[in-house]
Amino acid sequence: MRILRNHKKNDWQKIFLIFFAAGILFAFGVNIVAASTSDKNSNTAVSVLLPKIQVVKGVVKKGNTASSLLKKYLPLKTIYEISRSSSDIFSLKCIRSGQPYKIILYEDHLVGFEYEINKKDRLVVQKEKDIFSINRVPIKYDVDLEVVSSIITSSLSEAVRKSGERNELAQKLSDIFAWDIDFIRDIQPGDRFKVLVEKKYRDGKLSGYGKIQAAFFTNNGTLFKAFLHKGINGVSKYYDANGKSLQKAFLKAPLVFSRISSKFTKRRRHPIFKEYRPHPGVDYAAPKGTPIKTVGDGVITEIGYNKGMGNYINIRHYNEYTTGYNHMSKFARGMKKNKKVLQGDVIGYVGQTGYATGPHLDFRMAKNGKLVDPLKNRPPLANPIKPDEMEAFIARTIELSTRILTARKPDVDNEKSS
Ligand SMILES: [Zn+2]
């Protein structure tokens, strides 16, 4: 026996087509028995598609192995050979319970075996004469571009569910606006969204989502727009209607905090020294141990301890900004001077070292060496749409906006009154 891998032809489908054609001719004279039976115990369904060709469909159960699925049809020796040959495409040892499979039989002999590796690919084993070919084949989906809209009463995920969609869509939507909207703290009842999203279907059933092409999100009366644009370099990113990147150089906040206990002021009564001093930063109250993230890419310029700030880290970013993180209980593992950090990396944990009345992060930001209010400085990434791509981008924003605004169903604006 020979085993072929990455064999291009889909042989059993050819066999199927031949028999299908033969069946049509045959049907003029004789009735074809086309039956479907279901075996409740084995969770498999056997469809007699045409005389002599059967497809056994099933779902891998706990404890199933490739051998246990195939031994009824193939000698163990052959199963091992297939298994060995397929290992660099997909190891049959890795079949997982819950995944669908198909066994294709011709005159009760196995001519094909298919297994869904994941949502993207399936393993296709085909036998023609004594040759097995083994291929990893992309699963085909029908992709529809659809408008989804809803109004928030409590949370984004609740609103997404209400529109009949899955939570995966809420995640995709919140990722797009993550630099502008805090989807836990900023969301208000009455906030609304309309998105133009690729929905992937398989056999008529929703299987998942592709990319959101455009999204409108109204938060507390402010409309945020996002358009997906693929640059000449092939990278797709989201931009606002003016072609500015939605991705900001800095995160909205360096941590998940419970409240802002002190804002940036020129004068405030110091809680320990009981005298009026400027507070050139933002204090975020949060439980001890809460992870602190660097708000942007950069390099650690200072790390250490002093009497006032306790454990602190200063980071220089690749624009004219620096940021400082004070009163930490401890630093994250591996933090040291000159270490490069990426936006969102955990650099330390909330504490109350130095002069602090409770656990909090004292966060500071300086622009060209001068302390500024972090809540008012949100520098964008320096990569807007390139001038020579602008015309095409504007045309696309108009097309996508029109699709979103003219979508008939469901209409968010009528939802309240209905
Ligand atoms: Zn402070």
Coordinates of C-alpha atoms and ligand atoms in Angstrom, one line a residue:
M1 CA 0.0 0.0 0.0
R2 CA 1.1 3.6 -0.7
I3 CA 0.2 6.6 1.2
L4 CA 0.3 10.0 -0.5
R5 CA 0.2 13.3 1.3
N6 CA -0.9 16.6 0.1
H7 CA -2.5 14.8 -2.8
K8 CA -4.3 17.5 -4.8
K9 CA -7.2 15.5 -6.1
N10 CA -10.4 15.0 -4.1
D11 CA -10.9 11.4 -5.2
W12 CA -13.9 10.3 -3.3
Q13 CA -15.7 13.4 -4.4
K14 CA -15.0 12.3 -8.0
I15 CA -16.3 8.9 -7.3
F16 CA -19.3 10.4 -5.7
L17 CA -20.0 12.6 -8.8
I18 CA -19.7 9.6 -11.1
F19 CA -22.2 7.7 -9.0
F20 CA -24.4 10.8 -8.6
A21 CA -24.5 11.2 -12.4
A22 CA -25.2 7.4 -12.8
G23 CA -27.9 7.7 -10.2
I24 CA -29.7 10.4 -12.1
L25 CA -29.8 8.3 -15.2
F26 CA -30.8 5.3 -13.2
A27 CA -33.6 7.3 -11.6
F28 CA -35.5 7.5 -14.8
G29 CA -36.2 3.8 -14.7
V30 CA -35.9 2.6 -11.2
N31 CA -36.7 4.1 -7.8
I32 CA -33.6 4.9 -5.8
V33 CA -33.7 4.0 -2.1
A34 CA -32.5 7.0 -0.3
A35 CA -32.9 6.5 3.4
S36 CA -31.5 8.1 6.5
T37 CA -31.2 6.2 9.7
S38 CA -30.0 7.3 13.1
D39 CA -28.4 5.2 15.7
K40 CA -29.2 6.8 19.1
N41 CA -26.6 5.0 21.0
S42 CA -23.6 5.8 18.8
N43 CA -24.5 9.4 18.1
T44 CA -23.9 8.8 14.4
A45 CA -26.2 9.1 11.4
V46 CA -25.9 6.9 8.3
S47 CA -27.1 8.4 5.1
V48 CA -27.6 6.2 2.1
L49 CA -27.0 8.8 -0.5
L50 CA -26.8 6.6 -3.6
P51 CA -26.6 2.9 -4.0
K52 CA -23.3 1.6 -2.7
I53 CA -22.0 5.0 -1.3
Q54 CA -22.6 5.6 2.4
V55 CA -21.5 8.5 4.6
V56 CA -21.3 7.8 8.3
K57 CA -21.4 11.1 10.2
G58 CA -20.5 11.3 13.8
V59 CA -19.0 13.4 16.6
V60 CA -16.0 12.2 18.4
K61 CA -16.9 11.0 21.9
K62 CA -14.8 10.9 25.1
G63 CA -12.4 8.0 24.9
N64 CA -12.6 7.7 21.1
T65 CA -9.4 7.2 19.2
A66 CA -8.7 7.1 15.5
S67 CA -8.4 3.3 15.9
S68 CA -11.8 3.0 17.7
L69 CA -13.5 5.0 15.0
L70 CA -11.9 3.2 12.0
K71 CA -11.2 -0.3 13.2
K72 CA -14.6 -1.5 11.9
Y73 CA -13.5 -0.6 8.4
L74 CA -9.7 -0.9 8.3
P75 CA -7.1 -3.3 9.6
L76 CA -5.2 -1.8 12.6
K77 CA -2.0 -2.0 10.6
T78 CA -3.5 0.3 8.0
I79 CA -4.8 2.7 10.6
Y80 CA -1.3 3.0 12.2
E81 CA 0.2 3.6 8.8
I82 CA -2.3 6.4 8.0
S83 CA -1.7 7.8 11.5
R84 CA 2.1 7.8 11.0
S85 CA 1.9 9.3 7.6
S86 CA -0.5 12.1 8.6
S87 CA 1.5 13.1 11.7
D88 CA 3.2 16.1 10.1
I89 CA -0.1 17.3 8.7
F90 CA -2.2 16.4 11.8
S91 CA -1.6 13.8 14.4
L92 CA -4.5 11.4 14.7
K93 CA -3.5 11.1 18.3
C94 CA -4.8 14.6 18.8
I95 CA -8.5 14.0 17.8
R96 CA -10.7 15.7 20.3
S97 CA -14.1 14.8 21.7
G98 CA -16.9 17.0 20.3
Q99 CA -15.3 17.3 16.9
P100 CA -17.3 16.0 13.9
Y101 CA -16.0 13.3 11.5
K102 CA -17.3 11.5 8.5
I103 CA -16.5 8.0 7.2
I104 CA -17.3 7.5 3.5
L105 CA -18.0 3.9 2.4
Y106 CA -18.2 2.4 -1.0
E107 CA -19.7 -1.1 -1.1
D108 CA -19.1 -1.2 2.7
H109 CA -15.4 -0.5 2.2
L110 CA -13.8 2.7 3.5
V111 CA -12.9 5.1 0.7
G112 CA -12.7 8.3 2.8
F113 CA -12.3 9.6 6.3
E114 CA -12.7 13.3 7.3
Y115 CA -12.2 14.9 10.6
E116 CA -12.6 18.6 11.6
I117 CA -9.4 19.7 13.2
N118 CA -10.7 23.1 14.2
K119 CA -12.9 25.8 12.8
K120 CA -10.5 26.5 10.0
D121 CA -9.4 23.1 8.7
R122 CA -10.4 19.5 8.3
L123 CA -8.3 16.4 7.7
V124 CA -9.3 14.6 4.6
V125 CA -8.1 11.0 4.0
Q126 CA -9.1 9.4 0.7
K127 CA -8.5 6.0 -0.7
E128 CA -8.4 5.2 -4.4
K129 CA -7.3 1.6 -5.3
D130 CA -4.7 1.0 -2.6
I131 CA -3.5 4.5 -2.3
F132 CA -4.4 6.8 0.7
S133 CA -4.0 10.5 0.2
I134 CA -3.9 12.7 3.3
N135 CA -4.7 16.4 3.1
R136 CA -5.4 19.3 5.4
V137 CA -8.2 21.2 3.7
P138 CA -9.7 24.6 4.6
I139 CA -13.3 24.4 5.7
K140 CA -15.6 26.4 3.3
Y141 CA -17.9 28.9 4.8
D142 CA -20.6 31.1 3.2
V143 CA -19.7 34.7 4.3
D144 CA -22.4 37.3 4.5
L145 CA -21.8 40.9 5.2
E146 CA -24.6 41.9 7.6
V147 CA -25.6 44.9 9.8
V148 CA -26.1 44.1 13.5
S149 CA -27.5 46.8 15.8
S150 CA -28.7 47.1 19.4
I151 CA -29.2 49.4 22.3
I152 CA -27.5 48.8 25.6
T153 CA -29.6 48.6 28.8
S154 CA -27.0 47.0 31.1
S155 CA -23.9 45.8 29.2
L156 CA -22.5 45.4 25.8
S157 CA -22.7 41.6 25.9
E158 CA -26.3 41.8 27.0
A159 CA -27.1 44.1 24.0
V160 CA -25.3 41.8 21.6
R161 CA -27.2 38.8 22.9
K162 CA -30.5 40.7 22.6
S163 CA -29.7 41.3 18.9
G164 CA -29.5 37.5 18.4
E165 CA -25.7 37.4 18.1
R166 CA -23.0 35.7 20.1
N167 CA -20.7 37.1 22.7
E168 CA -17.8 36.8 20.4
L169 CA -19.2 39.8 18.5
A170 CA -19.2 41.9 21.7
Q171 CA -15.5 41.0 22.2
K172 CA -14.6 42.0 18.7
L173 CA -16.5 45.3 19.0
S174 CA -15.0 46.2 22.3
D175 CA -11.5 45.5 21.0
I176 CA -12.0 48.1 18.2
F177 CA -12.9 50.9 20.6
A178 CA -10.8 49.8 23.6
W179 CA -8.6 52.9 23.4
D180 CA -11.5 55.3 23.6
I181 CA -14.2 53.5 25.6
D182 CA -13.9 51.6 28.8
F183 CA -16.6 49.0 28.2
I184 CA -16.9 48.3 32.0
R185 CA -16.9 51.8 33.4
D186 CA -18.0 54.1 30.6
I187 CA -21.1 52.3 29.3
Q188 CA -24.4 54.0 29.8
P189 CA -28.0 52.7 29.3
G190 CA -29.0 54.0 25.9
D191 CA -25.6 53.6 24.4
R192 CA -26.0 52.0 21.0
F193 CA -24.1 50.4 18.1
K194 CA -24.4 49.4 14.5
V195 CA -21.8 47.2 13.0
L196 CA -21.2 45.8 9.5
V197 CA -19.7 42.4 10.2
E198 CA -18.8 39.3 8.2
K199 CA -20.9 36.4 9.4
K200 CA -19.7 32.9 8.6
Y201 CA -22.2 30.2 7.8
R202 CA -21.9 26.5 7.3
D203 CA -24.8 24.4 6.1
G204 CA -27.0 27.5 6.8
K205 CA -26.0 27.7 10.5
L206 CA -24.0 30.6 12.0
S207 CA -20.5 29.3 12.7
G208 CA -18.7 32.5 13.7
Y209 CA -17.7 36.0 12.7
G210 CA -15.1 37.3 10.4
K211 CA -13.9 40.9 10.5
I212 CA -16.0 43.8 11.5
Q213 CA -15.8 46.1 8.4
A214 CA -17.2 49.2 10.0
A215 CA -18.7 50.1 13.4
F216 CA -20.7 53.0 14.8
F217 CA -20.8 53.2 18.6
T218 CA -22.6 55.9 20.5
N219 CA -21.3 56.3 24.1
N220 CA -23.0 58.8 26.4
G221 CA -24.1 60.9 23.4
T222 CA -20.7 60.8 21.5
L223 CA -20.6 58.9 18.2
F224 CA -17.4 56.9 17.6
K225 CA -16.9 55.5 14.1
A226 CA -14.4 52.8 13.0
F227 CA -13.6 51.7 9.5
L228 CA -11.3 48.7 8.6
H229 CA -8.7 49.7 6.1
K230 CA -6.1 47.4 4.6
G231 CA -2.9 49.4 3.9
I232 CA -0.6 48.8 1.0
N233 CA 1.6 46.8 3.4
G234 CA -1.3 44.3 3.7
V235 CA -2.0 45.1 7.4
S236 CA -5.6 45.9 8.3
K237 CA -6.4 48.4 11.0
Y238 CA -9.3 50.5 12.2
Y239 CA -9.4 54.2 11.5
D240 CA -11.9 57.0 12.3
A241 CA -13.7 58.9 9.5
N242 CA -10.7 61.2 9.2
G243 CA -8.3 58.4 8.7
K244 CA -6.7 58.6 12.1
S245 CA -5.8 55.3 13.8
L246 CA -8.2 54.3 16.5
Q247 CA -5.3 52.6 18.2
K248 CA -3.8 55.1 20.6
A249 CA -0.2 55.4 21.6
F250 CA -1.4 55.1 25.2
L251 CA -4.0 52.9 27.0
K252 CA -6.9 54.8 28.6
A253 CA -5.7 53.8 32.0
P254 CA -2.7 51.7 33.3
L255 CA -4.9 49.4 35.4
V256 CA -8.4 48.2 36.3
F257 CA -9.2 50.6 39.1
S258 CA -12.1 51.1 41.5
R259 CA -12.1 54.9 41.4
I260 CA -10.0 58.0 40.7
S261 CA -9.1 59.2 44.2
S262 CA -7.2 62.2 43.2
K263 CA -7.0 64.1 39.9
F264 CA -4.3 66.2 38.3
T265 CA -4.4 69.6 40.1
K266 CA -2.1 72.5 40.6
R267 CA -3.2 72.7 44.3
R268 CA -4.6 70.2 46.7
R269 CA -4.5 69.5 50.4
H270 CA -2.0 66.7 50.8
P271 CA -3.5 63.8 52.8
I272 CA -0.3 63.2 54.8
F273 CA 1.4 66.6 55.0
K274 CA -1.9 68.4 55.5
E275 CA -0.8 71.3 53.4
Y276 CA -1.6 72.6 50.0
R277 CA 0.6 71.1 47.3
P278 CA 0.2 70.5 43.6
H279 CA -0.8 67.0 42.6
P280 CA 0.8 66.5 39.2
G281 CA -0.7 63.1 38.6
V282 CA -3.8 60.8 38.8
D283 CA -4.4 58.5 41.7
Y284 CA -6.2 55.3 40.9
A285 CA -7.5 53.5 44.0
A286 CA -7.4 49.7 43.5
P287 CA -6.8 46.7 45.7
K288 CA -3.2 45.8 46.6
G289 CA -1.8 43.5 44.0
T290 CA -3.8 44.8 41.1
P291 CA -1.6 44.5 38.0
I292 CA -0.3 47.7 36.5
K293 CA 0.3 48.0 32.8
T294 CA 2.5 50.3 30.8
V295 CA 0.2 52.5 28.8
G296 CA 2.5 52.5 25.8
D297 CA 5.5 50.9 24.2
G298 CA 8.8 52.3 25.6
V299 CA 11.9 51.7 27.7
I300 CA 12.3 51.7 31.5
T301 CA 14.5 54.7 32.3
E302 CA 14.2 54.4 36.1
I303 CA 13.2 51.6 38.5
G304 CA 13.7 51.8 42.3
Y305 CA 12.5 53.0 45.6
N306 CA 12.3 56.5 47.2
K307 CA 10.8 57.8 50.4
G308 CA 7.9 59.6 48.7
M309 CA 7.1 57.5 45.7
G310 CA 7.9 54.1 47.2
N311 CA 8.6 51.5 44.5
Y312 CA 8.4 53.3 41.2
I313 CA 9.1 52.9 37.5
N314 CA 9.5 55.6 34.9
I315 CA 9.1 54.8 31.2
R316 CA 10.3 56.8 28.2
H317 CA 8.0 56.3 25.1
Y318 CA 8.8 56.7 21.5
N319 CA 7.0 60.0 21.2
E320 CA 7.9 63.0 23.4
Y321 CA 6.2 61.5 26.4
T322 CA 7.3 59.8 29.6
T323 CA 5.1 58.1 32.2
G324 CA 5.6 57.2 35.9
Y325 CA 4.1 54.6 38.1
N326 CA 4.4 55.0 41.9
H327 CA 3.7 53.3 45.3
M328 CA 3.9 49.8 43.9
S329 CA 3.8 46.8 46.3
K330 CA 6.3 45.0 44.0
F331 CA 7.6 45.0 40.4
A332 CA 6.7 42.4 37.8
R333 CA 9.3 39.8 37.3
G334 CA 12.2 40.8 35.0
M335 CA 11.7 44.6 35.2
K336 CA 15.0 46.4 35.1
K337 CA 16.6 49.6 33.8
N338 CA 16.7 49.8 29.9
K339 CA 14.2 47.0 29.5
K340 CA 11.9 47.5 26.5
V341 CA 8.2 47.2 27.3
L342 CA 5.2 46.9 25.1
Q343 CA 1.8 48.6 25.6
G344 CA -0.2 46.5 28.1
D345 CA 2.8 44.6 29.6
V346 CA 2.4 44.2 33.4
I347 CA 5.2 46.1 35.0
G348 CA 4.2 45.9 38.7
Y349 CA 1.4 45.7 41.2
V350 CA -0.6 48.2 43.2
G351 CA 0.6 48.9 46.8
Q352 CA 1.1 51.7 49.2
T353 CA 4.8 52.0 49.5
G354 CA 6.2 55.5 50.1
Y355 CA 3.8 58.3 51.2
A356 CA 0.4 56.8 50.7
T357 CA -2.7 56.5 52.8
G358 CA -4.1 53.5 51.1
P359 CA -3.3 51.2 48.2
H360 CA -3.3 53.2 44.9
L361 CA -1.4 53.9 41.8
D362 CA 0.0 57.4 41.4
F363 CA 0.3 57.8 37.7
R364 CA 2.2 60.6 36.1
M365 CA 2.8 61.8 32.5
A366 CA 5.2 64.3 31.1
K367 CA 5.4 65.7 27.7
N368 CA 8.8 67.1 26.7
G369 CA 9.8 66.9 30.4
K370 CA 6.8 68.9 31.6
L371 CA 4.1 67.2 33.8
V372 CA 0.8 67.0 32.0
D373 CA -2.7 65.7 32.9
P374 CA -2.8 62.0 31.9
L375 CA -6.6 62.2 31.6
K376 CA -6.4 64.9 28.9
N377 CA -3.4 63.6 26.9
R378 CA -4.3 60.8 24.5
P379 CA -1.7 60.9 21.8
P380 CA -2.7 58.8 18.7
L381 CA -0.3 56.5 17.1
A382 CA 1.7 58.3 14.4
N383 CA 0.3 56.2 11.6
P384 CA -2.8 57.8 10.0
I385 CA -4.0 56.7 6.5
K386 CA -1.2 57.6 4.0
P387 CA -2.0 60.6 1.8
D388 CA -2.0 58.4 -1.4
E389 CA -4.5 56.0 0.2
M390 CA -6.8 58.7 1.4
E391 CA -9.0 58.9 -1.6
A392 CA -9.7 55.2 -1.6
F393 CA -10.3 55.2 2.1
I394 CA -12.8 58.1 2.0
A395 CA -14.7 56.3 -0.8
R396 CA -14.8 53.2 1.3
T397 CA -16.0 55.0 4.4
I398 CA -18.9 56.4 2.4
E399 CA -19.8 53.0 1.0
L400 CA -19.7 51.2 4.4
S401 CA -21.5 54.1 6.1
T402 CA -24.3 53.9 3.6
R403 CA -24.7 50.2 4.1
I404 CA -24.9 50.7 7.9
L405 CA -27.3 53.6 7.7
T406 CA -29.6 52.1 5.2
A407 CA -29.9 48.6 6.8
R408 CA -33.5 47.9 7.3
K409 CA -33.5 45.3 10.0
P410 CA -33.2 45.5 12.9
D411 CA -33.5 49.2 13.2
V412 CA -32.0 50.5 16.4
D413 CA -33.7 53.8 16.3
N414 CA -37.2 52.1 16.3
E415 CA -36.3 49.6 18.8
K416 CA -37.4 51.6 21.8
S417 CA -40.8 52.4 20.5
S418 CA -41.6 48.9 19.4
Ligands
ZN1 ZN -0.8 60.7 43.9

